[in-house]
């Protein structure tokens, strides 16, 4: 799927043609620079490596600096490969937010907000006493039984227990593109997108 790298700016709402208030996310999408072209002959598959958001050379490795110089660009903070571009692109070409069209649907992937160590009620939605989940009779937020006795004498893998929550890669599919603002590299999509403000997201069409 072809796409771009972007940065989540925040949320807003706009009114559609029927006067309905639509919650939207504003994403700064591109311009992304082609930092490498993968080909069938050399790499065994076709893809474009895109870079987004300039980094300082001081914070980059010599390998990154040399890689960027080949493309005639500065070092990038975020580099991602995309397949499925229809047009032919060369090293150093820029792909802008005009790659997307108003009205089409896109998938957006990002890293969800980290919530820290959470219990079973918040993490897995255990119901507690009122909904009689997992057997406890007087402790609303306790996990209850986690297994049997001397057999199997262990806790099965994947048991729903307390633990660290969030910070996962999450993809939200079929978000409608409401607005493309080429002069400011902005993309406005319907609904919410995973991650905190200024986090990197990958937009695919």
mmCIF file of C-alpha atoms in Angstrom:
data_model
loop_
_atom_site.group_PDB
_atom_site.id
_atom_site.type_symbol
_atom_site.label_atom_id
_atom_site.label_comp_id
_atom_site.label_asym_id
_atom_site.label_seq_id
_atom_site.Cartn_x
_atom_site.Cartn_y
_atom_site.Cartn_z
ATOM 1 C CA UNK A 1 0.000 0.000 0.000
ATOM 2 C CA UNK A 2 1.379 3.393 -0.969
ATOM 3 C CA UNK A 3 1.349 6.148 1.624
ATOM 4 C CA UNK A 4 3.229 8.804 3.554
ATOM 5 C CA UNK A 5 4.774 9.399 6.959
ATOM 6 C CA UNK A 6 3.088 12.100 9.033
ATOM 7 C CA UNK A 7 2.937 13.741 12.422
ATOM 8 C CA UNK A 8 -0.233 13.953 14.498
ATOM 9 C CA UNK A 9 -0.985 17.620 15.219
ATOM 10 C CA UNK A 10 -4.178 17.199 17.267
ATOM 11 C CA UNK A 11 -7.950 16.966 17.025
ATOM 12 C CA UNK A 12 -10.620 19.404 15.904
ATOM 13 C CA UNK A 13 -14.127 19.250 14.479
ATOM 14 C CA UNK A 14 -15.637 20.497 11.235
ATOM 15 C CA UNK A 15 -19.172 20.771 9.914
ATOM 16 C CA UNK A 16 -20.158 18.749 6.843
ATOM 17 C CA UNK A 17 -22.605 19.817 4.106
ATOM 18 C CA UNK A 18 -25.560 18.632 6.223
ATOM 19 C CA UNK A 19 -24.514 20.728 9.237
ATOM 20 C CA UNK A 20 -23.319 17.688 11.208
ATOM 21 C CA UNK A 21 -20.352 18.218 13.535
ATOM 22 C CA UNK A 22 -17.616 15.704 12.589
ATOM 23 C CA UNK A 23 -14.676 14.980 14.968
ATOM 24 C CA UNK A 24 -11.438 15.032 12.966
ATOM 25 C CA UNK A 25 -7.701 14.566 13.411
ATOM 26 C CA UNK A 26 -5.216 16.948 11.790
ATOM 27 C CA UNK A 27 -2.036 15.275 10.472
ATOM 28 C CA UNK A 28 1.031 16.965 9.012
ATOM 29 C CA UNK A 29 1.673 14.565 6.118
ATOM 30 C CA UNK A 30 4.981 14.978 4.303
ATOM 31 C CA UNK A 31 6.686 16.186 2.290
ATOM 32 C CA UNK A 32 8.507 12.854 2.350
ATOM 33 C CA UNK A 33 11.822 12.426 0.504
ATOM 34 C CA UNK A 34 12.683 9.223 -1.374
ATOM 35 C CA UNK A 35 15.834 8.050 0.438
ATOM 36 C CA UNK A 36 16.127 4.654 -1.308
ATOM 37 C CA UNK A 37 14.515 2.824 -4.227
ATOM 38 C CA UNK A 38 14.176 -0.949 -3.784
ATOM 39 C CA UNK A 39 14.093 -2.939 -7.051
ATOM 40 C CA UNK A 40 13.325 -6.551 -8.019
ATOM 41 C CA UNK A 41 16.793 -7.018 -9.557
ATOM 42 C CA UNK A 42 18.809 -5.880 -6.525
ATOM 43 C CA UNK A 43 16.527 -6.413 -3.494
ATOM 44 C CA UNK A 44 14.037 -9.013 -4.730
ATOM 45 C CA UNK A 45 11.036 -6.690 -4.282
ATOM 46 C CA UNK A 46 9.869 -3.232 -5.331
ATOM 47 C CA UNK A 47 9.392 -0.493 -2.733
ATOM 48 C CA UNK A 48 10.243 3.094 -1.876
ATOM 49 C CA UNK A 49 12.003 4.116 1.327
ATOM 50 C CA UNK A 50 10.684 7.504 2.457
ATOM 51 C CA UNK A 51 12.181 9.849 5.046
ATOM 52 C CA UNK A 52 10.330 12.505 7.038
ATOM 53 C CA UNK A 53 11.252 15.276 9.502
ATOM 54 C CA UNK A 54 14.806 16.651 9.407
ATOM 55 C CA UNK A 55 17.233 15.610 12.125
ATOM 56 C CA UNK A 56 20.503 17.318 13.066
ATOM 57 C CA UNK A 57 23.736 15.699 11.861
ATOM 58 C CA UNK A 58 25.020 15.916 15.433
ATOM 59 C CA UNK A 59 22.411 13.377 16.558
ATOM 60 C CA UNK A 60 22.855 11.056 13.540
ATOM 61 C CA UNK A 61 25.274 8.207 12.878
ATOM 62 C CA UNK A 62 27.792 8.351 10.028
ATOM 63 C CA UNK A 63 25.842 5.567 8.295
ATOM 64 C CA UNK A 64 22.659 7.684 8.361
ATOM 65 C CA UNK A 65 24.515 10.768 7.106
ATOM 66 C CA UNK A 66 26.036 8.827 4.195
ATOM 67 C CA UNK A 67 22.682 7.246 3.356
ATOM 68 C CA UNK A 68 21.002 10.676 3.223
ATOM 69 C CA UNK A 69 23.824 12.194 1.108
ATOM 70 C CA UNK A 70 23.210 9.570 -1.590
ATOM 71 C CA UNK A 71 19.668 10.935 -1.904
ATOM 72 C CA UNK A 72 20.937 14.545 -1.742
ATOM 73 C CA UNK A 73 18.926 15.341 1.376
ATOM 74 C CA UNK A 74 19.384 15.905 5.090
ATOM 75 C CA UNK A 75 19.203 13.130 7.705
ATOM 76 C CA UNK A 76 15.615 12.139 8.543
ATOM 77 C CA UNK A 77 14.169 11.244 11.936
ATOM 78 C CA UNK A 78 11.650 8.723 10.593
ATOM 79 C CA UNK A 79 12.304 6.328 7.692
ATOM 80 C CA UNK A 80 9.668 3.848 6.436
ATOM 81 C CA UNK A 81 9.294 1.640 3.359
ATOM 82 C CA UNK A 82 6.117 1.669 1.249
ATOM 83 C CA UNK A 83 5.030 -0.584 -1.609
ATOM 84 C CA UNK A 84 2.449 -0.012 -4.311
ATOM 85 C CA UNK A 85 3.287 3.421 -5.736
ATOM 86 C CA UNK A 86 1.946 3.756 -9.285
ATOM 87 C CA UNK A 87 4.260 6.549 -10.445
ATOM 88 C CA UNK A 88 8.025 6.173 -10.922
ATOM 89 C CA UNK A 89 10.120 8.031 -8.352
ATOM 90 C CA UNK A 90 13.863 8.646 -8.224
ATOM 91 C CA UNK A 91 16.240 9.202 -5.305
ATOM 92 C CA UNK A 92 15.673 12.613 -3.735
ATOM 93 C CA UNK A 93 12.146 13.097 -5.109
ATOM 94 C CA UNK A 94 9.601 14.651 -2.734
ATOM 95 C CA UNK A 95 6.111 13.180 -2.283
ATOM 96 C CA UNK A 96 3.609 15.643 -0.847
ATOM 97 C CA UNK A 97 0.202 15.476 0.822
ATOM 98 C CA UNK A 98 -1.357 15.823 -2.660
ATOM 99 C CA UNK A 99 -0.810 12.067 -2.944
ATOM 100 C CA UNK A 100 -4.179 11.856 -1.121
ATOM 101 C CA UNK A 101 -7.559 12.946 -2.512
ATOM 102 C CA UNK A 102 -10.481 14.368 -0.531
ATOM 103 C CA UNK A 103 -13.213 11.776 -0.030
ATOM 104 C CA UNK A 104 -11.022 8.653 -0.202
ATOM 105 C CA UNK A 105 -10.381 6.307 2.725
ATOM 106 C CA UNK A 106 -7.021 5.735 4.401
ATOM 107 C CA UNK A 107 -5.519 3.533 7.130
ATOM 108 C CA UNK A 108 -3.477 5.249 9.843
ATOM 109 C CA UNK A 109 -1.006 3.379 12.068
ATOM 110 C CA UNK A 110 0.711 4.833 15.139
ATOM 111 C CA UNK A 111 1.960 3.995 18.619
ATOM 112 C CA UNK A 112 -0.817 4.262 21.200
ATOM 113 C CA UNK A 113 -0.406 6.328 24.365
ATOM 114 C CA UNK A 114 1.381 4.484 27.169
ATOM 115 C CA UNK A 115 -0.793 3.980 30.267
ATOM 116 C CA UNK A 116 1.779 2.397 32.589
ATOM 117 C CA UNK A 117 1.050 -0.617 34.822
ATOM 118 C CA UNK A 118 -2.718 -1.101 34.991
ATOM 119 C CA UNK A 119 -5.062 -3.555 36.712
ATOM 120 C CA UNK A 120 -7.468 -6.019 35.145
ATOM 121 C CA UNK A 121 -10.510 -3.687 35.250
ATOM 122 C CA UNK A 122 -8.880 -0.989 33.122
ATOM 123 C CA UNK A 123 -6.698 -3.319 31.053
ATOM 124 C CA UNK A 124 -9.146 -6.131 30.249
ATOM 125 C CA UNK A 125 -12.549 -4.793 31.285
ATOM 126 C CA UNK A 126 -13.220 -7.229 34.146
ATOM 127 C CA UNK A 127 -16.657 -6.571 35.645
ATOM 128 C CA UNK A 128 -16.123 -7.391 39.325
ATOM 129 C CA UNK A 129 -18.838 -8.070 41.903
ATOM 130 C CA UNK A 130 -21.853 -6.622 40.093
ATOM 131 C CA UNK A 131 -21.332 -8.608 36.888
ATOM 132 C CA UNK A 132 -19.844 -11.585 38.774
ATOM 133 C CA UNK A 133 -16.732 -11.934 36.611
ATOM 134 C CA UNK A 134 -14.000 -14.381 37.596
ATOM 135 C CA UNK A 135 -15.581 -15.534 40.835
ATOM 136 C CA UNK A 136 -14.683 -12.985 43.499
ATOM 137 C CA UNK A 137 -17.601 -12.070 45.761
ATOM 138 C CA UNK A 138 -16.456 -8.975 47.638
ATOM 139 C CA UNK A 139 -13.430 -7.470 45.883
ATOM 140 C CA UNK A 140 -14.461 -5.342 42.937
ATOM 141 C CA UNK A 141 -11.103 -4.876 41.229
ATOM 142 C CA UNK A 142 -9.278 -8.144 42.065
ATOM 143 C CA UNK A 143 -8.433 -10.559 39.222
ATOM 144 C CA UNK A 144 -9.980 -13.633 40.906
ATOM 145 C CA UNK A 145 -8.794 -17.175 40.147
ATOM 146 C CA UNK A 146 -5.937 -17.541 37.640
ATOM 147 C CA UNK A 147 -5.962 -21.339 37.322
ATOM 148 C CA UNK A 148 -6.702 -24.719 38.857
ATOM 149 C CA UNK A 149 -4.757 -26.655 41.523
ATOM 150 C CA UNK A 150 -1.979 -29.298 41.373
ATOM 151 C CA UNK A 151 -2.975 -29.939 37.779
ATOM 152 C CA UNK A 152 -1.966 -28.139 35.551
ATOM 153 C CA UNK A 153 0.202 -26.642 38.352
ATOM 154 C CA UNK A 154 0.958 -23.574 36.228
ATOM 155 C CA UNK A 155 -0.676 -20.456 34.850
ATOM 156 C CA UNK A 156 -1.520 -20.722 31.160
ATOM 157 C CA UNK A 157 0.182 -18.332 28.753
ATOM 158 C CA UNK A 158 -2.005 -15.409 27.753
ATOM 159 C CA UNK A 159 -3.880 -15.299 31.064
ATOM 160 C CA UNK A 160 -5.527 -11.895 31.435
ATOM 161 C CA UNK A 161 -3.719 -10.251 34.338
ATOM 162 C CA UNK A 162 -2.503 -6.819 35.410
ATOM 163 C CA UNK A 163 0.448 -5.404 33.496
ATOM 164 C CA UNK A 164 1.809 -2.629 31.350
ATOM 165 C CA UNK A 165 -0.814 -1.150 29.050
ATOM 166 C CA UNK A 166 -0.541 0.971 25.915
ATOM 167 C CA UNK A 167 2.509 1.793 23.845
ATOM 168 C CA UNK A 168 1.457 -0.694 21.142
ATOM 169 C CA UNK A 169 1.358 -0.253 17.380
ATOM 170 C CA UNK A 170 -2.307 0.290 16.480
ATOM 171 C CA UNK A 171 -3.794 0.665 12.998
ATOM 172 C CA UNK A 172 -7.145 2.407 12.495
ATOM 173 C CA UNK A 173 -8.694 1.497 9.154
ATOM 174 C CA UNK A 174 -11.002 3.272 6.721
ATOM 175 C CA UNK A 175 -10.752 6.866 7.928
ATOM 176 C CA UNK A 176 -12.263 9.274 5.426
ATOM 177 C CA UNK A 177 -10.108 12.149 4.170
ATOM 178 C CA UNK A 178 -12.139 15.304 4.737
ATOM 179 C CA UNK A 179 -9.639 17.938 3.716
ATOM 180 C CA UNK A 180 -6.224 18.210 2.028
ATOM 181 C CA UNK A 181 -4.338 21.501 2.565
ATOM 182 C CA UNK A 182 -1.276 21.356 0.234
ATOM 183 C CA UNK A 183 0.176 24.768 1.184
ATOM 184 C CA UNK A 184 0.504 23.673 4.830
ATOM 185 C CA UNK A 185 1.043 19.911 4.195
ATOM 186 C CA UNK A 186 -2.035 19.118 6.295
ATOM 187 C CA UNK A 187 -4.401 16.175 6.049
ATOM 188 C CA UNK A 188 -7.720 16.198 7.948
ATOM 189 C CA UNK A 189 -9.234 12.738 8.528
ATOM 190 C CA UNK A 190 -12.466 11.738 10.231
ATOM 191 C CA UNK A 191 -12.187 10.181 13.686
ATOM 192 C CA UNK A 192 -9.269 9.622 16.040
ATOM 193 C CA UNK A 193 -5.758 8.375 15.412
ATOM 194 C CA UNK A 194 -3.536 6.461 17.897
ATOM 195 C CA UNK A 195 -0.718 8.293 19.692
ATOM 196 C CA UNK A 196 -0.023 11.543 21.492
ATOM 197 C CA UNK A 197 0.380 14.947 19.829
ATOM 198 C CA UNK A 198 3.502 15.248 17.643
ATOM 199 C CA UNK A 199 3.857 11.457 17.407
ATOM 200 C CA UNK A 200 4.712 9.881 14.046
ATOM 201 C CA UNK A 201 1.979 8.081 12.115
ATOM 202 C CA UNK A 202 1.964 6.093 8.879
ATOM 203 C CA UNK A 203 -0.849 6.882 6.453
ATOM 204 C CA UNK A 204 -1.651 4.241 3.807
ATOM 205 C CA UNK A 205 -4.168 4.292 0.971
#
